[in-house]
Coordinates of C-alpha atoms in Angstrom, one line a residue:
Chain A
M1 CA -8.5 -58.1 -26.8
S2 CA -4.7 -59.8 -26.8
K3 CA -4.0 -62.8 -25.3
S4 CA -1.6 -61.1 -22.6
D5 CA -5.0 -58.7 -21.9
R6 CA -6.8 -61.6 -21.6
R7 CA -4.5 -63.9 -18.7
G8 CA -3.9 -59.9 -17.1
V9 CA -8.2 -60.0 -17.2
T10 CA -7.6 -63.3 -15.6
R11 CA -5.5 -63.2 -12.9
R12 CA -6.2 -60.2 -11.3
A13 CA -9.9 -61.3 -11.6
L14 CA -8.8 -64.5 -9.2
F15 CA -6.9 -62.6 -6.7
K16 CA -9.7 -60.5 -6.0
G17 CA -11.8 -63.4 -6.0
A18 CA -9.4 -64.8 -3.2
G19 CA -9.8 -61.1 -1.3
L20 CA -13.5 -61.8 -1.0
A21 CA -13.6 -65.6 -0.4
A22 CA -11.4 -64.9 2.6
A23 CA -13.3 -62.2 3.3
S24 CA -16.1 -64.1 3.6
G25 CA -14.3 -66.7 4.8
A26 CA -15.3 -69.4 2.6
V27 CA -13.8 -71.6 -0.2
L28 CA -10.3 -69.6 0.0
K29 CA -9.0 -70.7 3.3
P30 CA -5.5 -71.2 2.3
L31 CA -4.7 -67.7 1.4
E32 CA -6.1 -66.9 5.2
A33 CA -3.9 -70.0 6.3
L34 CA -1.0 -68.3 4.8
A35 CA -1.0 -65.0 6.6
K36 CA -1.7 -66.5 9.6
E37 CA 1.1 -68.3 9.2
E38 CA 4.1 -66.5 7.6
G39 CA 5.8 -66.5 10.5
A40 CA 4.1 -68.7 13.0
S41 CA 5.5 -71.8 13.3
G42 CA 2.7 -74.1 10.7
P43 CA 4.4 -75.3 7.9
R44 CA 6.1 -73.0 5.4
V45 CA 3.9 -71.6 2.4
Q46 CA 4.8 -70.2 -0.5
G47 CA 2.5 -67.5 -3.0
P48 CA 0.4 -68.5 -4.5
G49 CA 1.5 -64.8 -5.8
A50 CA 6.1 -64.7 -7.0
V51 CA 8.0 -65.8 -4.5
K52 CA 11.9 -65.7 -3.8
A53 CA 14.1 -69.3 -5.1
T54 CA 17.8 -70.3 -5.5
L55 CA 18.2 -73.1 -7.6
E56 CA 21.5 -73.9 -8.1
V57 CA 21.7 -74.9 -11.8
N58 CA 25.5 -76.3 -14.2
G59 CA 27.5 -75.5 -11.0
A60 CA 25.3 -71.3 -10.4
K61 CA 23.2 -70.6 -7.6
Q62 CA 20.8 -68.0 -8.9
T63 CA 18.1 -66.3 -7.1
L64 CA 14.9 -65.8 -9.5
E65 CA 11.2 -65.4 -8.3
V66 CA 8.7 -67.8 -9.5
E67 CA 5.6 -68.6 -8.7
P68 CA 4.3 -71.7 -6.7
R69 CA 3.0 -73.0 -10.4
T70 CA 6.1 -72.1 -12.7
T71 CA 7.3 -75.5 -13.6
L72 CA 11.3 -76.0 -13.6
L73 CA 11.3 -76.3 -17.6
Q74 CA 9.6 -72.8 -18.0
A75 CA 12.2 -70.7 -14.6
L76 CA 15.3 -72.2 -17.0
R77 CA 14.1 -71.2 -20.3
L78 CA 13.0 -67.6 -19.1
P79 CA 14.7 -66.2 -16.6
L80 CA 17.1 -68.0 -17.2
D81 CA 17.2 -68.1 -20.2
L82 CA 18.7 -71.5 -20.7
T83 CA 16.7 -72.5 -24.1
G84 CA 18.3 -75.6 -23.8
A85 CA 15.4 -77.7 -22.7
K86 CA 12.5 -77.8 -25.3
P87 CA 8.8 -77.1 -23.9
V88 CA 7.2 -79.1 -26.2
C89 CA 4.4 -81.6 -25.6
D90 CA 4.4 -80.0 -21.4
R91 CA 3.1 -83.3 -20.1
G92 CA 6.1 -85.7 -19.2
Q93 CA 4.9 -87.7 -22.5
C94 CA 8.2 -87.1 -24.9
G95 CA 11.4 -86.0 -23.1
A96 CA 12.6 -82.6 -24.7
C97 CA 12.8 -80.6 -22.0
T98 CA 14.8 -83.6 -19.9
V99 CA 17.6 -82.1 -17.5
L100 CA 19.3 -84.0 -14.4
L101 CA 18.1 -83.0 -11.1
D102 CA 20.9 -84.3 -8.2
G103 CA 21.9 -85.8 -10.8
E104 CA 18.7 -88.4 -11.7
P105 CA 17.0 -87.2 -15.1
V106 CA 13.3 -86.0 -15.1
Y107 CA 11.7 -84.0 -16.9
S108 CA 11.4 -80.7 -16.4
C109 CA 7.7 -80.0 -17.3
T110 CA 7.1 -82.2 -13.7
V111 CA 9.3 -80.8 -11.3
L112 CA 7.8 -77.2 -9.5
A113 CA 10.4 -74.7 -9.2
V114 CA 10.1 -74.7 -6.1
E115 CA 11.1 -77.8 -4.9
A116 CA 15.0 -77.9 -7.3
E117 CA 15.4 -75.1 -4.9
G118 CA 18.6 -76.9 -2.3
R119 CA 19.1 -79.8 -5.5
K120 CA 21.3 -79.2 -8.2
V121 CA 19.9 -79.0 -12.0
T122 CA 22.1 -79.7 -14.9
T123 CA 20.9 -78.9 -18.2
C124 CA 22.9 -79.4 -21.6
E125 CA 24.2 -76.1 -21.4
G126 CA 25.7 -77.9 -18.5
L127 CA 27.9 -80.7 -19.6
G128 CA 29.9 -79.1 -22.4
T129 CA 30.8 -75.7 -23.9
P130 CA 30.8 -74.6 -27.2
E131 CA 35.2 -74.7 -27.1
N132 CA 34.8 -77.6 -24.4
L133 CA 31.8 -80.0 -25.6
H134 CA 30.8 -82.9 -22.9
A135 CA 32.2 -86.6 -24.6
V136 CA 28.5 -87.3 -25.9
Q137 CA 27.9 -83.4 -27.9
Q138 CA 30.6 -84.3 -29.7
A139 CA 29.7 -88.2 -31.3
F140 CA 26.7 -86.6 -31.5
V141 CA 28.1 -84.2 -34.2
D142 CA 30.0 -87.0 -35.1
H143 CA 28.2 -89.1 -35.6
D144 CA 25.0 -86.9 -37.3
G145 CA 22.8 -87.1 -34.0
A146 CA 20.5 -85.0 -35.0
Q147 CA 18.2 -84.1 -37.5
C148 CA 15.9 -81.1 -37.3
G149 CA 18.1 -80.8 -33.2
F150 CA 14.4 -80.2 -31.7
C151 CA 14.7 -83.4 -28.8
T152 CA 18.6 -83.6 -29.3
P153 CA 19.4 -81.5 -25.9
G154 CA 16.9 -83.9 -23.8
M155 CA 18.8 -86.8 -26.3
V156 CA 22.1 -85.5 -24.8
V157 CA 21.1 -85.1 -21.5
A158 CA 19.9 -88.5 -21.2
C159 CA 22.7 -89.8 -22.9
A160 CA 24.9 -88.4 -20.8
Y161 CA 23.8 -89.6 -17.8
A162 CA 23.6 -93.6 -19.9
V163 CA 27.4 -92.7 -19.9
A164 CA 28.0 -91.3 -16.2
K165 CA 25.9 -94.3 -15.0
H166 CA 27.2 -97.4 -17.1
G167 CA 30.8 -96.4 -17.8
K168 CA 32.8 -97.5 -21.3
D169 CA 31.0 -100.5 -21.1
L170 CA 28.0 -98.5 -22.2
T171 CA 26.2 -101.5 -24.8
E172 CA 23.0 -100.1 -27.4
A173 CA 20.8 -101.5 -25.3
Q174 CA 21.4 -99.8 -22.4
A175 CA 21.4 -96.4 -24.4
R176 CA 18.2 -96.9 -25.9
E177 CA 16.4 -98.3 -22.0
A178 CA 17.5 -94.2 -21.2
T179 CA 16.7 -92.6 -24.1
A180 CA 13.3 -95.4 -23.8
G181 CA 11.7 -91.6 -22.2
N182 CA 12.9 -89.8 -26.0
L183 CA 11.0 -89.0 -28.6
C184 CA 12.0 -87.8 -31.6
R185 CA 9.8 -87.5 -34.5
C186 CA 12.8 -87.6 -37.8
G187 CA 13.4 -91.1 -36.3
T188 CA 17.4 -90.8 -35.4
Y189 CA 17.8 -93.5 -32.9
P190 CA 20.0 -95.1 -34.6
H191 CA 22.7 -92.1 -34.8
V192 CA 21.4 -91.6 -30.9
L193 CA 22.3 -94.4 -29.1
K194 CA 26.0 -94.6 -32.2
A195 CA 26.3 -91.5 -30.7
A196 CA 26.1 -92.4 -27.0
V197 CA 28.0 -95.7 -27.3
A198 CA 30.7 -94.3 -29.2
A199 CA 31.2 -91.7 -26.5
A200 CA 31.1 -93.9 -23.3
K201 CA 33.9 -94.9 -24.6
E202 CA 35.7 -92.2 -25.5
G203 CA 35.2 -92.6 -21.4
Chain B
M1 CA -2.0 -74.0 -14.2
K2 CA -4.3 -71.5 -12.1
A3 CA -1.6 -70.5 -10.0
F4 CA -2.2 -72.0 -5.8
A5 CA -0.7 -71.7 -2.4
Y6 CA 2.4 -74.1 -2.1
I7 CA 2.7 -75.4 1.2
R8 CA 5.4 -77.4 2.6
P9 CA 4.5 -78.9 5.7
Q10 CA 7.5 -81.1 7.2
S11 CA 5.7 -84.4 8.1
A12 CA 3.7 -86.5 7.4
E13 CA 1.1 -85.4 10.9
A14 CA 1.6 -81.9 9.2
A15 CA 0.6 -82.6 6.3
A16 CA -2.5 -84.3 7.4
A17 CA -3.4 -81.1 9.4
A18 CA -2.6 -78.5 6.5
L19 CA -4.8 -80.9 4.2
A20 CA -7.7 -80.8 6.8
D21 CA -7.6 -77.1 7.4
N22 CA -7.2 -75.9 3.5
D23 CA -10.6 -77.0 2.0
G24 CA -9.3 -76.2 -1.1
A25 CA -5.9 -78.3 -1.0
L26 CA -4.9 -81.2 -2.6
I27 CA -2.0 -84.0 -1.6
K28 CA 1.0 -83.9 -3.9
A29 CA 4.0 -85.8 -3.7
N30 CA 5.9 -85.2 -7.1
G31 CA 3.0 -84.5 -9.2
I32 CA 3.8 -86.6 -12.4
D33 CA -0.4 -87.3 -12.3
L34 CA -1.8 -84.2 -10.5
L35 CA 0.5 -81.6 -12.5
D36 CA -1.0 -82.8 -15.7
R37 CA -4.5 -82.4 -14.2
M38 CA -3.4 -79.3 -13.2
K39 CA -2.7 -78.6 -16.9
E40 CA -5.3 -79.6 -18.4
R41 CA -7.6 -78.0 -15.5
V42 CA -8.9 -81.1 -15.0
D43 CA -8.6 -80.4 -11.5
E44 CA -8.6 -76.1 -10.1
P45 CA -6.8 -76.4 -6.4
N46 CA -6.0 -73.3 -4.5
A47 CA -3.6 -75.4 -2.8
L48 CA -1.4 -77.7 -2.9
V49 CA 0.2 -79.8 0.5
G50 CA 3.3 -80.6 -1.1
L51 CA 5.3 -83.6 0.7
V52 CA 9.2 -82.8 -0.6
D53 CA 10.0 -82.1 2.9
V54 CA 8.9 -84.6 4.4
E55 CA 11.7 -87.0 5.5
A56 CA 11.6 -90.9 6.0
F57 CA 9.0 -90.7 3.2
D58 CA 10.8 -92.9 1.1
S59 CA 12.4 -95.5 2.8
I60 CA 12.3 -99.6 2.3
E61 CA 12.9 -101.1 5.2
V62 CA 12.2 -104.5 6.1
E63 CA 11.4 -105.5 10.0
E64 CA 11.9 -107.7 12.4
D65 CA 8.9 -109.8 11.2
G66 CA 10.4 -109.9 7.5
G67 CA 7.3 -108.1 6.1
I68 CA 8.4 -104.8 4.2
R69 CA 7.6 -100.9 4.7
I70 CA 7.0 -98.9 1.6
G71 CA 7.3 -95.6 2.1
A72 CA 4.6 -94.2 -0.3
G73 CA 7.3 -91.4 -1.5
A74 CA 9.8 -93.9 -2.7
T75 CA 9.7 -93.4 -6.4
L76 CA 9.5 -96.1 -8.3
A77 CA 13.0 -96.4 -9.9
Q78 CA 14.3 -96.6 -6.0
L79 CA 12.5 -99.4 -6.2
A80 CA 13.5 -100.8 -9.3
A81 CA 17.3 -100.0 -7.8
S82 CA 16.9 -101.6 -4.1
Q83 CA 18.0 -105.1 -3.4
V84 CA 15.1 -105.9 -0.8
V85 CA 13.3 -105.0 -3.5
E86 CA 15.1 -107.3 -5.5
R87 CA 15.5 -110.1 -3.5
F88 CA 12.1 -110.6 -1.9
L89 CA 9.7 -109.1 -4.3
P90 CA 10.9 -109.4 -7.9
S91 CA 7.5 -109.0 -9.5
L92 CA 7.4 -105.4 -8.3
A93 CA 11.7 -104.7 -8.9
Y94 CA 10.4 -105.6 -12.4
A95 CA 6.4 -103.7 -13.1
A96 CA 8.5 -100.4 -11.0
G97 CA 12.1 -100.4 -13.4
H98 CA 9.6 -101.3 -16.4
A99 CA 7.0 -98.7 -15.8
A100 CA 7.1 -95.1 -17.7
S101 CA 10.2 -93.6 -19.0
P102 CA 13.8 -93.7 -17.1
Q103 CA 12.8 -89.3 -16.6
L104 CA 9.3 -90.7 -15.2
R105 CA 10.6 -93.2 -13.1
T106 CA 13.1 -90.9 -10.8
R107 CA 10.4 -89.5 -9.6
A108 CA 6.7 -91.0 -10.0
T109 CA 6.1 -92.2 -6.8
V110 CA 4.3 -95.6 -5.2
G111 CA 2.0 -93.9 -4.0
G112 CA 1.2 -91.4 -6.7
N113 CA 2.1 -94.7 -8.7
L114 CA -1.5 -95.8 -6.4
G115 CA -3.7 -92.3 -6.5
Q116 CA -3.0 -91.6 -10.4
H117 CA -6.6 -90.9 -12.0
T118 CA -7.7 -93.1 -14.9
R119 CA -5.5 -92.1 -18.2
C120 CA -9.4 -92.1 -19.9
G121 CA -9.0 -89.2 -22.1
Y122 CA -12.4 -88.9 -22.1
Y123 CA -11.7 -87.7 -17.6
R124 CA -8.7 -85.8 -19.0
H125 CA -10.4 -83.4 -21.7
K126 CA -12.7 -81.3 -20.1
S127 CA -14.8 -80.8 -23.4
F128 CA -16.2 -84.7 -23.3
P129 CA -19.0 -85.6 -20.5
C130 CA -17.4 -87.8 -17.7
L131 CA -19.4 -90.0 -15.1
K132 CA -16.2 -89.7 -13.0
R133 CA -15.9 -85.6 -13.3
G134 CA -19.8 -85.5 -12.5
G135 CA -21.5 -85.5 -16.1
D136 CA -24.7 -88.2 -16.6
H137 CA -22.8 -90.3 -18.5
C138 CA -19.8 -92.3 -19.8
P139 CA -18.5 -91.1 -23.7
V140 CA -16.8 -94.6 -23.6
L141 CA -20.2 -96.7 -23.9
K142 CA -21.4 -94.7 -26.4
P143 CA -21.6 -95.5 -30.2
G144 CA -18.2 -94.4 -31.5
G145 CA -16.6 -93.5 -28.2
V146 CA -13.2 -94.8 -27.8
Q147 CA -13.3 -98.0 -26.4
D148 CA -9.6 -99.3 -26.9
T149 CA -7.7 -99.2 -23.6
A150 CA -10.9 -99.7 -21.6
A151 CA -12.3 -101.4 -19.3
I152 CA -13.1 -105.4 -20.2
F153 CA -14.7 -105.6 -17.1
G154 CA -17.3 -103.8 -14.4
N155 CA -17.7 -101.3 -17.5
G156 CA -21.6 -101.0 -16.8
T157 CA -21.5 -97.2 -15.8
C158 CA -18.1 -96.3 -16.4
A159 CA -15.2 -97.5 -18.5
S160 CA -12.7 -96.5 -17.1
A161 CA -9.7 -98.8 -16.9
S162 CA -7.6 -98.5 -13.7
P163 CA -4.1 -97.8 -14.9
S164 CA -1.8 -98.7 -12.6
S165 CA 0.6 -101.4 -12.7
L166 CA 2.0 -101.6 -9.2
A167 CA -1.6 -102.8 -8.5
P168 CA -1.8 -106.0 -9.6
V169 CA 1.7 -106.5 -7.8
F170 CA 0.8 -105.1 -4.7
G171 CA -2.8 -106.8 -5.2
S172 CA -1.1 -110.9 -5.1
L173 CA 1.4 -109.1 -2.2
D174 CA -1.5 -108.7 0.1
A175 CA -0.5 -105.5 1.0
V176 CA -1.9 -103.4 3.7
L177 CA -2.0 -99.1 3.0
T178 CA -1.1 -97.1 6.4
V179 CA -3.1 -94.1 5.9
R180 CA -2.9 -91.2 7.5
R181 CA -6.5 -89.3 8.1
G182 CA -5.7 -85.9 10.8
E183 CA -3.5 -87.2 13.5
A184 CA -5.1 -91.2 13.3
T185 CA -4.1 -93.5 11.0
R186 CA -5.7 -96.7 9.2
E187 CA -4.7 -99.9 7.9
V188 CA -6.5 -100.2 5.4
P189 CA -6.2 -103.5 3.1
F190 CA -5.8 -103.6 -0.3
A191 CA -8.7 -105.0 -1.5
E192 CA -10.7 -102.4 0.1
A193 CA -8.9 -99.7 -0.8
W194 CA -11.0 -99.4 -4.5
A195 CA -13.8 -98.3 -5.4
E196 CA -16.1 -98.6 -8.0
P197 CA -16.5 -95.9 -10.5
K198 CA -19.8 -93.5 -9.2
A199 CA -20.9 -89.9 -10.2
G200 CA -18.2 -87.5 -9.1
W201 CA -15.9 -89.5 -7.6
A202 CA -12.7 -89.2 -9.9
S203 CA -10.0 -91.1 -7.9
D204 CA -9.9 -94.3 -8.7
L205 CA -9.0 -94.6 -4.8
V206 CA -11.6 -94.7 -1.9
F207 CA -10.0 -92.6 -0.3
D208 CA -11.0 -88.9 -0.3
R209 CA -9.4 -85.3 -0.3
E210 CA -7.8 -85.2 3.9
D211 CA -6.7 -89.0 3.5
L212 CA -2.8 -89.3 3.3
I213 CA -1.4 -92.9 2.2
E214 CA 1.4 -93.1 4.0
S215 CA 3.0 -96.3 3.1
V216 CA 3.0 -99.7 1.2
H217 CA 3.2 -102.3 4.3
I218 CA 4.4 -106.1 2.7
P219 CA 2.8 -108.9 5.0
A220 CA 5.7 -111.3 6.3
R221 CA 5.3 -115.0 5.0
A222 CA 6.7 -118.7 6.7
E223 CA 6.8 -120.3 3.5
P224 CA 9.0 -119.6 0.2
Q225 CA 7.2 -117.3 -2.4
R226 CA 7.2 -117.7 -5.6
L227 CA 6.0 -114.3 -7.1
G228 CA 5.0 -112.6 -11.4
Y229 CA 3.9 -109.8 -13.2
E230 CA 3.6 -109.7 -16.5
E231 CA 2.5 -107.0 -18.8
V232 CA 1.2 -106.1 -22.6
R233 CA 1.7 -102.3 -23.8
Q234 CA 1.4 -101.2 -27.2
K235 CA 5.0 -99.1 -26.8
A236 CA 7.3 -101.0 -25.7
A237 CA 8.5 -98.1 -22.4
F238 CA 7.3 -94.7 -22.1
D239 CA 3.2 -96.6 -21.6
W240 CA 0.7 -98.0 -19.6
P241 CA 0.2 -101.5 -19.6
L242 CA -3.5 -102.6 -21.4
T243 CA -4.0 -105.7 -19.3
A244 CA -1.4 -106.8 -16.9
C245 CA -0.9 -109.3 -13.8
G246 CA 0.8 -110.3 -10.5
V247 CA 1.0 -113.9 -8.9
R248 CA 2.2 -115.3 -6.0
L249 CA 2.0 -118.8 -5.4
V250 CA 3.4 -121.1 -2.6
A251 CA 3.5 -124.6 -3.5
E252 CA 4.2 -128.3 -1.8
G253 CA 6.4 -130.0 -3.7
N254 CA 4.3 -129.8 -7.5
T255 CA 1.4 -128.6 -6.2
V256 CA 0.2 -125.2 -5.3
K257 CA -1.1 -124.5 -1.4
E258 CA -1.9 -120.8 -2.4
A259 CA -2.3 -118.8 -5.3
R260 CA -3.6 -115.3 -5.4
V261 CA -4.1 -113.1 -9.1
W262 CA -4.5 -110.0 -9.7
L263 CA -5.7 -108.1 -13.0
G264 CA -4.3 -104.5 -13.3
S265 CA -6.0 -102.2 -16.1
V266 CA -8.8 -104.7 -17.4
A267 CA -11.8 -103.0 -14.7
P268 CA -11.9 -99.5 -13.3
T269 CA -9.6 -101.0 -10.7
P270 CA -7.7 -103.3 -10.1
L271 CA -9.6 -106.4 -9.8
R272 CA -8.7 -109.9 -7.8
S273 CA -9.8 -113.0 -10.3
E274 CA -10.6 -116.0 -7.4
A275 CA -11.3 -117.9 -10.3
A276 CA -8.1 -118.5 -11.7
E277 CA -7.4 -119.3 -8.4
K278 CA -9.3 -121.5 -7.3
V279 CA -7.5 -123.3 -10.5
L280 CA -4.8 -124.0 -9.4
V281 CA -4.9 -124.7 -5.7
G282 CA -4.9 -127.8 -4.7
K283 CA -3.5 -129.0 -7.8
S284 CA 0.0 -129.3 -9.5
F285 CA 1.0 -126.9 -11.9
T286 CA 1.1 -127.6 -15.1
E287 CA 1.6 -125.3 -18.7
A288 CA -2.2 -126.9 -18.9
R289 CA -2.6 -125.7 -15.9
A290 CA -1.6 -121.6 -15.8
R291 CA -3.6 -121.7 -18.8
A292 CA -6.6 -123.3 -17.7
A293 CA -6.0 -119.6 -15.1
G294 CA -6.0 -117.7 -17.7
E295 CA -9.1 -118.7 -19.4
A296 CA -10.9 -118.9 -15.5
A297 CA -9.6 -115.8 -15.3
V298 CA -11.4 -114.0 -18.1
T299 CA -14.7 -115.0 -17.6
G300 CA -17.5 -113.1 -17.0
A301 CA -15.6 -110.4 -19.1
S302 CA -17.5 -107.7 -21.0
P303 CA -15.9 -106.6 -23.5
L304 CA -16.7 -103.7 -25.6
P305 CA -16.9 -104.1 -29.4
G306 CA -14.0 -101.9 -29.5
N307 CA -11.2 -103.6 -27.5
T308 CA -12.6 -107.9 -27.4
Y309 CA -8.7 -108.6 -27.9
K310 CA -7.9 -107.4 -24.4
V311 CA -10.2 -111.0 -23.3
Q312 CA -7.4 -113.0 -25.5
L313 CA -4.9 -110.5 -24.1
T314 CA -5.3 -110.8 -20.5
K315 CA -5.3 -114.8 -21.0
V316 CA -2.5 -114.9 -22.0
V317 CA -1.2 -112.4 -19.2
V318 CA -2.3 -114.6 -16.5
R319 CA -0.7 -118.3 -17.8
R320 CA 3.1 -116.1 -19.2
A321 CA 2.9 -114.4 -15.0
L322 CA 2.5 -118.0 -13.4
M323 CA 4.8 -119.3 -15.3
Q324 CA 7.1 -116.6 -14.8
A325 CA 6.4 -117.1 -10.7
W326 CA 6.4 -121.3 -10.6
G327 CA 10.3 -120.8 -12.8
R328 CA 11.1 -118.7 -9.8
S329 CA 11.8 -121.0 -6.9

């Protein structure tokens, strides 16, 4: 049995189980509650299946179908095809999926896509364009800020935040602090810090 | 993660009702720790009650009498940037501003920081038995168990170390938690919020699935308070403490009139050290006195073969936290 088949069976089993449990009034009360509360005065309930969510990503509003368990990182990569943010650890322990949420840096693997509704998401792709790079992106090119490149989009977003926060006077120590949550297995940190400081000076 | 329904109440009252109405539901603030556990399938709730739409859950307010109330939904980044916290609770600002990483501090909340489960690798991997997950023993305590970050106090049945860096600070501030269950709220003194390890009780807190921490209250004080917090980690950033200490001193001239010393990351729960306090109270403050308090703080420690080093580190963080506090007038 292929991996995707196995997954399919598991999911079907889950929902079959859910139906039975709801019928017997046992474990899966939420699903019962869901049916009861939709359109009623209770709290809003989303899922467990796919729901529509409108996200504002890099300035464009897009309506997606996501399950509540879909992380912002997953939504960015698959439906939206924004593959800059990288799924590496998927546990908020590496920084490769860093994006800005309302202008603040977050790990997109730790945010549910449905919770990003009504908020502004900026990914590495939203900072500049290939023809008109963001100052940080250009500085990464000029200062060899990337080696294998896997941590780079997260590093660029973290540095862009530092530049926006501290402006022209960004120090290397501040850049270090801003990238403290971004790991690089190649050890290209000195170049990243140089790039960030140079980008800040460029304005 | 297994599929779950996402319930989005707009008030704490509605959130408590949703928890009561849905047996399998867990509360979720920003879910830094919870989503981690769900991805590992250590937790498999069929519904989450999200606090994302609850208003004023993240406020930081100075009350009329000078007490400070911090909403459980306030983020560590908010604490670190708050002028109120910086001015009146510098030890809290420091602990919040140095925890984890910038990206995590943007999201991690006060309630979540206190409620996060242990970082013990055995707890977080279902292939291993674990007392907290209902197993019959703690593998940390077995020969060959990984013990370097484990507890050095109270580790007889479970050697998990309390992960929260805010906890020893709130302890030193005599914080009181406001906890909601259904339509009622209750005030829980910080020292009474923590549960000794027992089989099947995953949380470090005494609160159960239906309890919702709404806010943390720091009582007003008539006299100037000298606050300190120190920790030691394996990594300079992006890590949990190996040992941590939050202190609060009240001085009368050179004499310590009142002292509160709390340790973090050395026991399954945050730990008050009355032994260290006794060394300080009524005596004049000197570095030697601070050192003696550090020595007193580790009396009764029961380190494991793999973490005896944490005893020495703990003496040091107690001394440093006291020196830091005394240096602040």
